[in-house]
């Protein structure tokens, strides 16, 4: 045939002979492209887990993929004749891209300092169990913003079943925080930049997946704070407590008092601050002392509680013949509990570094482990529970669980492209406008992302595993339980 080569002529001859012999026409193979080995999810997942394990301790190279494929575990999963025993480095590069790996400068992500520390992991495991109980009373939403699940009622003590998640955080906006990368024409000259971060505005806000920012009528729970000397000062525990009081008033007005709020805070020391008269063994003297209070010029410490539930005064009565109104001291308090050992106790171990697992090495340690001291709530939690609501704290170093963090990021993305101002009032209006630009749909998606992390930790995944699983199942609110179990089994191998 004119225009075709010798190979085509041979094929045509073969097809004619086959038709004359078997009366069959050849089938075309257009669209029948070869499939990738990675289309097998079992193989792809095994390689992915090995790479994640490698990335947690060192750098990932393309050669690592070649070596992983050559392992007996992967070879056993390959069908006979499906591929060669090994792959080339170029194939490994293509596979890395298909597995969502990119060769680029590493960006800042989830903080890991302390993230997997033993005490933090222990608190996280108890937190996710509490969260499972909270979620039974919540309405959840899918990534389209529609209701996904509604709670099934069951009896509770106060009769207010419906639970609303209200999360809190603070973030600071700076006047000179501008977008650094943009399209620039080659003829554009460099302009002088403003030195430093510029004036700042701190925003303390409450966010819910149900309504977005906590607002009722024309009043918002959001607080704008000009932090610094000769400005509004520094935002502290007392300032937050005043804001919480206003926020709960708005919440109860919005729900007409028929719902309970779950007020969530990060584990910052200022949020964990206790009331001035709260129980604390810290800085307690061992013996009696006149005029002692836990805080300078503060009130006397409140009464403790004996194991039988009766009250224990920590100060001698005002009519005491020798020490009227004096603080009793740790030794006397411990003796009233009948816990003072025959050999006595020192006030505190050196540097307060008590032996691990020992509860009676010193007076401070012994009091720290008593139920009434352990159960002492923060000032914030005491106030919130006194109003009939729930209060809890995210695990330390787990900002990924607080969806308001993404809310800040979204708002700051808009803020960095907004017109730069030199007037603080105009800057405040820009900040408020950018915060209001974050849609309720986005907020619900951010809440789902945090819920996926909680689901991952509830199923025993580590931080790195939770990040990968969150990306893979970004369309879900929770992870499939079977997948999480498989991930852990593969990771242990």
Coordinates of C-alpha atoms in Angstrom, one line a residue:
X1 CA 0.0 0.0 0.0
X2 CA 1.2 3.4 -0.9
X3 CA 2.6 5.4 2.1
X4 CA 2.9 2.4 4.5
X5 CA 6.0 0.5 5.4
X6 CA 7.2 -3.1 5.3
X7 CA 5.9 -3.8 8.9
X8 CA 2.4 -2.8 8.0
X9 CA 2.5 -4.9 4.9
X10 CA 3.5 -8.0 7.0
X11 CA 0.6 -7.3 9.4
X12 CA -1.8 -7.0 6.5
X13 CA -0.6 -10.3 5.1
X14 CA -1.1 -12.0 8.4
X15 CA -4.6 -10.6 8.9
X16 CA -5.7 -11.8 5.4
X17 CA -4.3 -15.2 6.0
X18 CA -6.0 -15.4 9.4
X19 CA -9.3 -14.3 7.9
X20 CA -9.1 -16.9 5.1
X21 CA -8.3 -19.7 7.6
X22 CA -10.5 -18.8 10.6
X23 CA -13.0 -16.3 9.1
X24 CA -12.0 -13.8 11.9
X25 CA -11.3 -10.1 11.6
X26 CA -8.6 -8.5 13.7
X27 CA -9.7 -6.4 16.7
X28 CA -8.4 -2.9 17.1
X29 CA -6.6 -2.0 20.3
X30 CA -7.1 1.7 20.3
X31 CA -7.5 3.0 23.9
X32 CA -6.1 -0.1 25.5
X33 CA -3.2 1.6 27.2
X34 CA -1.1 -0.3 29.7
X35 CA -2.0 0.1 33.4
X36 CA 0.4 1.2 36.2
X37 CA 1.5 -1.2 38.9
X38 CA 0.4 1.6 41.3
X39 CA -3.2 1.1 40.2
X40 CA -3.1 -1.8 42.7
X41 CA -4.0 0.0 45.9
X42 CA -2.4 -2.7 48.1
X43 CA 1.0 -2.2 46.4
X44 CA 0.7 1.6 46.3
X45 CA -0.2 1.7 50.0
X46 CA 2.6 -0.6 51.0
X47 CA 5.1 1.6 49.1
X48 CA 3.6 4.8 50.6
X49 CA 3.9 3.5 54.1
X50 CA 7.5 2.6 53.7
X51 CA 8.2 6.1 52.3
X52 CA 6.4 7.8 55.2
X53 CA 8.4 5.7 57.6
X54 CA 11.6 6.7 55.8
X55 CA 10.6 10.4 55.8
X56 CA 10.0 10.4 59.5
X57 CA 13.7 9.7 60.2
X58 CA 15.6 11.0 57.1
X59 CA 15.4 12.2 53.5
X60 CA 13.5 10.3 50.9
X61 CA 15.3 9.6 47.6
X62 CA 14.2 8.1 44.3
X63 CA 16.6 5.3 45.0
X64 CA 14.6 4.4 48.1
X65 CA 11.6 3.6 45.8
X66 CA 13.8 1.3 43.7
X67 CA 15.0 -0.5 46.9
X68 CA 11.5 -0.8 48.4
X69 CA 10.2 -2.4 45.2
X70 CA 13.0 -4.9 45.3
X71 CA 12.1 -6.1 48.8
X72 CA 10.5 -9.5 49.1
X73 CA 7.3 -8.0 50.6
X74 CA 6.6 -6.0 47.5
X75 CA 7.8 -8.6 45.1
X76 CA 5.4 -11.2 46.6
X77 CA 2.5 -8.8 45.8
X78 CA 3.4 -8.4 42.2
X79 CA 1.7 -10.8 39.7
X80 CA 4.0 -13.1 37.9
X81 CA 5.2 -11.5 34.7
X82 CA 3.6 -8.1 35.5
X83 CA 6.9 -6.3 35.5
X84 CA 10.7 -6.7 35.8
X85 CA 12.2 -7.5 39.2
X86 CA 13.5 -4.0 39.6
X87 CA 12.5 -0.5 38.3
X88 CA 14.7 2.3 37.0
X89 CA 15.3 5.6 38.9
X90 CA 13.2 7.4 36.2
X91 CA 10.3 5.1 36.9
X92 CA 10.7 5.8 40.6
X93 CA 10.4 9.5 39.9
X94 CA 7.2 9.0 38.1
X95 CA 5.9 6.8 40.9
X96 CA 6.7 9.4 43.5
X97 CA 4.7 12.0 41.7
X98 CA 1.8 9.6 41.4
X99 CA 2.0 8.9 45.1
X100 CA 1.7 12.7 45.7
X101 CA 5.4 13.4 46.5
X102 CA 6.9 16.6 45.2
X103 CA 10.6 17.6 45.0
X104 CA 10.6 21.1 46.5
X105 CA 11.7 23.2 49.4
X106 CA 10.0 21.9 52.6
X107 CA 7.3 24.3 53.9
X108 CA 6.3 24.9 57.5
X109 CA 3.6 22.5 58.7
X110 CA 2.4 20.9 61.9
X111 CA 4.8 21.6 64.8
X112 CA 6.2 18.3 66.1
X113 CA 8.2 19.5 69.1
X114 CA 6.6 17.6 71.9
X115 CA 3.8 16.3 69.6
X116 CA 4.5 12.7 70.3
X117 CA 5.8 13.2 73.8
X118 CA 4.6 10.5 76.2
X119 CA 2.5 12.8 78.4
X120 CA 1.1 14.6 75.4
X121 CA 0.1 11.3 73.7
X122 CA -1.5 10.1 77.0
X123 CA -3.6 13.3 77.3
X124 CA -4.5 13.0 73.6
X125 CA -5.8 9.5 74.0
X126 CA -8.1 10.6 76.9
X127 CA -9.2 13.7 74.9
X128 CA -10.3 11.8 71.8
X129 CA -12.4 9.5 74.1
X130 CA -14.1 12.6 75.6
X131 CA -14.6 13.9 72.1
X132 CA -16.4 10.8 71.0
X133 CA -18.9 11.4 73.8
X134 CA -19.2 15.1 72.9
X135 CA -19.9 14.3 69.2
X136 CA -22.9 12.2 70.0
X137 CA -24.7 15.4 70.9
X138 CA -23.6 17.5 68.0
X139 CA -24.9 18.2 64.5
X140 CA -22.2 17.5 61.9
X141 CA -21.8 18.8 58.4
X142 CA -20.3 17.4 55.2
X143 CA -18.0 19.3 52.9
X144 CA -20.9 20.7 50.9
X145 CA -22.1 22.5 54.1
X146 CA -25.1 20.3 54.5
X147 CA -26.1 18.4 57.6
X148 CA -24.4 15.1 57.7
X149 CA -25.6 13.6 61.0
X150 CA -28.0 14.7 63.7
X151 CA -27.7 13.5 67.3
X152 CA -30.0 10.8 68.6
X153 CA -31.3 11.9 72.0
X154 CA -30.6 10.1 75.2
X155 CA -31.2 11.2 78.8
X156 CA -28.7 13.7 80.4
X157 CA -28.8 15.2 83.9
X158 CA -29.7 18.8 83.0
X159 CA -32.1 17.9 80.2
X160 CA -30.3 20.2 77.6
X161 CA -29.2 17.6 75.1
X162 CA -28.0 19.6 72.1
X163 CA -24.3 20.5 72.2
X164 CA -22.7 23.2 70.2
X165 CA -18.9 23.3 69.6
X166 CA -17.5 26.8 70.3
X167 CA -13.8 27.0 69.8
X168 CA -11.5 29.9 70.8
X169 CA -8.1 31.3 69.8
X170 CA -6.2 34.5 69.4
X171 CA -4.2 35.7 66.4
X172 CA -2.2 38.9 65.7
X173 CA -2.4 40.9 62.4
X174 CA 0.5 43.2 61.5
X175 CA 0.4 46.3 59.4
X176 CA 3.4 45.4 57.2
X177 CA 2.4 41.8 56.7
X178 CA 2.0 41.9 52.9
X179 CA 2.1 39.3 50.2
X180 CA 5.7 38.7 49.1
X181 CA 5.2 36.9 45.8
X182 CA 3.4 38.2 42.8
X183 CA 3.7 38.8 39.1
X184 CA 6.2 41.6 38.5
X185 CA 7.1 43.1 35.1
X186 CA 10.8 43.3 34.4
X187 CA 10.7 47.1 34.0
X188 CA 9.3 47.5 37.6
X189 CA 11.8 49.0 40.0
X190 CA 12.3 48.0 43.6
X191 CA 10.3 50.1 46.0
X192 CA 11.5 50.9 49.6
X193 CA 10.0 48.5 52.2
X194 CA 8.7 49.5 55.5
X195 CA 10.9 48.4 58.4
X196 CA 9.6 45.8 60.9
X197 CA 6.2 44.3 61.2
X198 CA 4.5 47.6 61.9
X199 CA 1.5 48.2 64.2
X200 CA -0.3 45.1 65.5
X201 CA -3.9 44.1 66.3
X202 CA -4.7 41.0 68.2
X203 CA -8.0 39.3 67.6
X204 CA -9.6 37.0 70.2
X205 CA -12.6 35.2 68.7
X206 CA -15.0 32.3 69.1
X207 CA -16.0 30.1 66.1
X208 CA -18.7 27.5 65.7
X209 CA -19.3 25.1 62.7
X210 CA -23.0 25.9 63.1
X211 CA -23.0 29.7 62.7
X212 CA -19.4 30.7 62.1
X213 CA -18.2 33.6 64.3
X214 CA -20.3 33.8 67.5
X215 CA -22.7 36.7 66.9
X216 CA -26.1 37.5 68.1
X217 CA -28.0 40.5 66.7
X218 CA -25.5 43.3 66.3
X219 CA -23.1 42.1 69.0
X220 CA -20.2 39.8 68.4
X221 CA -18.0 37.9 70.9
X222 CA -15.0 38.9 68.9
X223 CA -12.5 41.2 70.7
X224 CA -9.9 43.5 69.1
X225 CA -7.0 44.2 71.3
X226 CA -4.1 46.7 70.7
X227 CA -1.5 44.8 72.6
X228 CA 1.6 46.5 74.0
X229 CA 2.9 49.2 76.4
X230 CA 1.0 52.5 76.2
X231 CA -1.8 50.7 74.3
X232 CA -4.3 48.2 75.7
X233 CA -1.7 46.4 77.7
X234 CA -1.2 42.7 77.5
X235 CA -4.1 40.2 77.0
X236 CA -4.2 38.0 80.1
X237 CA -6.4 35.4 81.8
X238 CA -8.7 38.0 83.4
X239 CA -9.3 39.7 80.1
X240 CA -10.2 36.3 78.5
X241 CA -12.5 35.6 81.4
X242 CA -14.4 38.8 80.8
X243 CA -14.7 38.0 77.1
X244 CA -16.0 34.5 77.9
X245 CA -18.7 36.0 80.1
X246 CA -19.9 38.1 77.2
X247 CA -19.6 35.2 74.8
X248 CA -21.7 32.9 77.0
X249 CA -24.4 35.7 77.3
X250 CA -24.6 35.9 73.5
X251 CA -24.7 32.1 73.2
X252 CA -27.5 31.7 75.7
X253 CA -29.4 34.6 74.1
X254 CA -29.0 33.0 70.6
X255 CA -30.1 29.5 71.8
X256 CA -32.7 30.8 74.2
X257 CA -31.0 28.7 76.9
X258 CA -32.0 25.3 75.5
X259 CA -28.5 24.2 74.4
X260 CA -25.1 23.6 76.0
X261 CA -21.9 25.0 74.6
X262 CA -18.7 23.0 74.5
X263 CA -16.1 25.7 74.9
X264 CA -12.7 24.6 73.6
X265 CA -9.4 26.3 74.3
X266 CA -5.8 25.6 73.6
X267 CA -3.5 24.4 76.4
X268 CA -1.8 27.8 77.0
X269 CA -0.7 28.5 80.6
X270 CA -2.9 31.7 80.6
X271 CA -5.9 29.5 79.8
X272 CA -5.1 27.0 82.5
X273 CA -4.6 29.7 85.2
X274 CA -6.4 28.9 88.4
X275 CA -8.5 31.2 90.6
X276 CA -6.6 33.3 93.2
X277 CA -7.9 31.0 96.0
X278 CA -7.6 27.7 94.1
X279 CA -5.9 24.7 95.7
X280 CA -2.2 24.4 94.8
X281 CA 0.6 22.8 96.6
X282 CA 3.1 25.0 94.8
X283 CA 5.1 27.3 97.1
X284 CA 3.3 26.0 100.2
X285 CA 5.5 26.2 103.3
X286 CA 6.0 23.0 105.3
X287 CA 5.2 24.5 108.7
X288 CA 2.7 27.0 109.9
X289 CA 3.0 30.6 108.6
X290 CA 1.1 33.7 109.4
X291 CA -0.4 35.7 106.6
X292 CA 0.6 33.1 103.9
X293 CA -1.4 33.2 100.6
X294 CA -0.7 31.4 97.4
X295 CA -0.4 34.8 95.5
X296 CA 1.0 37.9 97.0
X297 CA -1.7 40.0 98.5
X298 CA -4.2 37.4 97.3
X299 CA -7.1 35.8 99.2
X300 CA -6.7 32.8 101.5
X301 CA -6.7 29.4 99.8
X302 CA -10.1 27.7 99.7
X303 CA -10.8 24.6 101.8
X304 CA -9.7 21.2 100.6
X305 CA -11.7 18.0 100.8
X306 CA -11.1 14.8 102.8
X307 CA -11.6 11.4 101.1
X308 CA -15.0 11.1 102.7
X309 CA -16.1 14.4 101.1
X310 CA -16.0 16.5 104.2
X311 CA -14.3 19.9 104.1
X312 CA -10.7 20.5 105.3
X313 CA -9.7 24.0 106.4
X314 CA -6.2 24.9 105.4
X315 CA -5.9 27.7 108.0
X316 CA -6.2 27.6 111.8
X317 CA -9.4 29.3 113.1
X318 CA -9.3 33.0 114.0
X319 CA -9.7 32.1 117.7
X320 CA -6.8 29.7 117.8
X321 CA -4.9 30.5 121.0
X322 CA -1.4 30.4 119.4
X323 CA -1.7 30.8 115.7
X324 CA -5.0 32.6 114.9
X325 CA -5.7 32.5 111.2
X326 CA -2.3 31.1 110.3
X327 CA -1.7 28.8 107.4
X328 CA -1.4 25.3 108.8
X329 CA 1.5 24.2 106.6
X330 CA 1.9 21.0 104.5
X331 CA 2.9 18.8 107.3
X332 CA -0.2 19.5 109.4
X333 CA -2.5 19.2 106.4
X334 CA -1.0 15.8 105.5
X335 CA -1.2 14.6 109.1
X336 CA -5.0 15.5 109.1
X337 CA -5.2 13.1 106.2
X338 CA -3.4 10.4 108.2
X339 CA -0.7 10.2 105.5
X340 CA 2.3 11.4 107.4
X341 CA 5.0 8.7 107.3
X342 CA 6.9 7.7 110.4
X343 CA 10.2 8.8 108.9
X344 CA 8.8 12.2 107.9
X345 CA 9.0 14.0 104.6
X346 CA 11.1 16.8 103.2
X347 CA 9.3 19.8 101.8
X348 CA 10.4 19.3 98.2
X349 CA 12.7 17.1 96.1
X350 CA 15.8 18.9 94.7
X351 CA 14.6 21.0 91.8
X352 CA 11.2 19.4 92.2
X353 CA 12.6 16.5 90.2
X354 CA 10.7 13.7 91.9
X355 CA 11.4 10.0 91.1
X356 CA 9.2 8.7 88.4
X357 CA 6.1 6.9 89.7
X358 CA 6.6 7.9 93.3
X359 CA 3.8 9.8 95.0
X360 CA 5.2 10.2 98.6
X361 CA 8.8 11.4 98.1
X362 CA 8.1 14.9 99.4
X363 CA 5.3 17.0 100.9
X364 CA 4.6 18.9 97.6
X365 CA 4.4 15.6 95.6
X366 CA 2.1 14.0 98.1
X367 CA -0.3 16.9 98.1
X368 CA -0.2 17.2 94.3
X369 CA -1.5 13.6 94.0
X370 CA -4.4 14.1 96.4
X371 CA -7.8 13.9 94.7
X372 CA -8.9 17.4 95.7
X373 CA -5.7 18.9 94.3
X374 CA -5.9 16.8 91.1
X375 CA -9.5 17.8 90.5
X376 CA -8.8 21.5 90.9
X377 CA -10.2 23.2 87.8
X378 CA -8.9 26.2 86.0
X379 CA -10.5 29.6 86.6
X380 CA -11.9 29.4 83.1
X381 CA -13.4 26.0 83.5
X382 CA -14.9 26.8 86.9
X383 CA -16.7 29.8 85.4
X384 CA -18.0 28.0 82.3
X385 CA -19.2 25.0 84.3
X386 CA -20.9 27.3 86.8
X387 CA -23.0 28.6 83.8
X388 CA -24.1 25.1 82.9
X389 CA -21.7 24.6 80.0
X390 CA -18.8 22.3 79.2
X391 CA -15.1 23.4 79.0
X392 CA -12.2 21.4 77.6
X393 CA -8.7 21.9 76.3
X394 CA -7.0 20.7 73.1
X395 CA -3.8 18.6 73.6
X396 CA -0.6 20.6 73.7
X397 CA 1.2 21.1 70.3
X398 CA -2.0 20.0 68.4
X399 CA -3.1 23.1 66.7
X400 CA -4.4 20.9 63.8
X401 CA -7.3 20.0 66.1
X402 CA -8.5 23.6 66.4
X403 CA -10.1 24.5 63.1
X404 CA -10.0 28.2 63.9
X405 CA -6.3 28.1 62.9
X406 CA -7.4 27.7 59.3
X407 CA -9.9 30.5 59.8
X408 CA -7.0 32.8 60.7
X409 CA -5.0 31.6 57.7
X410 CA -7.9 32.2 55.3
X411 CA -8.5 35.7 56.7
X412 CA -4.7 36.6 56.6
X413 CA -4.6 35.5 53.0
X414 CA -7.2 38.2 52.2
X415 CA -5.5 40.7 54.5
X416 CA -2.1 40.4 52.8
X417 CA -3.7 41.5 49.5
X418 CA -5.7 44.3 51.0
X419 CA -4.6 47.9 50.6
X420 CA -1.9 48.8 53.1
X421 CA -2.8 51.6 55.5
X422 CA -1.0 53.8 58.0
X423 CA -4.0 54.5 60.2
X424 CA -4.7 51.9 62.9
X425 CA -8.5 52.4 62.6
X426 CA -8.4 51.7 58.8
X427 CA -6.2 48.7 59.5
X428 CA -8.9 47.4 62.0
X429 CA -11.6 47.8 59.4
X430 CA -9.5 45.8 56.9
X431 CA -9.0 43.1 59.5
X432 CA -12.7 42.8 60.3
X433 CA -13.6 42.8 56.6
X434 CA -11.1 40.0 55.9
X435 CA -12.4 37.9 58.9
X436 CA -16.0 38.4 57.6
X437 CA -14.9 37.2 54.1
X438 CA -14.4 33.7 55.4
X439 CA -17.6 31.8 54.4
X440 CA -19.5 29.4 56.6
X441 CA -18.9 26.7 54.1
X442 CA -15.1 27.1 54.5
X443 CA -15.5 27.1 58.3
X444 CA -17.4 23.8 58.2
X445 CA -14.7 22.3 55.9
X446 CA -12.0 23.4 58.3
X447 CA -14.0 21.8 61.2
X448 CA -14.2 18.5 59.2
X449 CA -10.4 18.6 58.6
X450 CA -9.8 18.8 62.4
X451 CA -12.4 16.1 63.0
X452 CA -10.4 13.8 60.6
X453 CA -7.3 14.4 62.7
X454 CA -9.3 13.5 65.9
X455 CA -10.6 10.4 64.2
X456 CA -7.1 9.4 63.2
X457 CA -5.7 9.8 66.7
X458 CA -8.7 7.9 68.1
X459 CA -7.7 5.0 65.9
X460 CA -4.1 5.1 67.1
X461 CA -2.4 6.9 64.3
X462 CA 0.7 9.0 65.0
X463 CA 1.0 12.6 63.8
X464 CA 2.8 11.8 60.5
X465 CA 0.3 9.0 59.7
X466 CA -2.6 11.3 60.6
X467 CA -1.4 14.0 58.2
X468 CA -1.1 11.5 55.3
X469 CA -4.5 9.9 56.0
X470 CA -6.1 13.4 56.2
X471 CA -4.9 14.3 52.8
X472 CA -6.0 11.0 51.3
X473 CA -9.5 11.2 52.7
X474 CA -10.0 14.9 52.6
X475 CA -13.6 14.5 51.5
X476 CA -14.6 12.6 54.6
X477 CA -15.2 13.8 58.2
X478 CA -13.8 10.6 59.7
X479 CA -11.4 7.9 58.5
X480 CA -12.6 4.4 57.5
X481 CA -11.8 2.3 60.6
X482 CA -10.5 -0.6 58.5
X483 CA -8.0 1.6 56.7
X484 CA -6.7 3.0 60.0
X485 CA -6.1 -0.5 61.4
X486 CA -4.3 -1.5 58.1
X487 CA -2.1 1.6 58.3
X488 CA -1.0 0.7 61.8
X489 CA -0.3 -3.0 60.8
X490 CA 1.8 -1.9 57.8
X491 CA 3.6 0.7 59.9
X492 CA 4.6 -1.8 62.6
X493 CA 6.1 -4.1 59.9

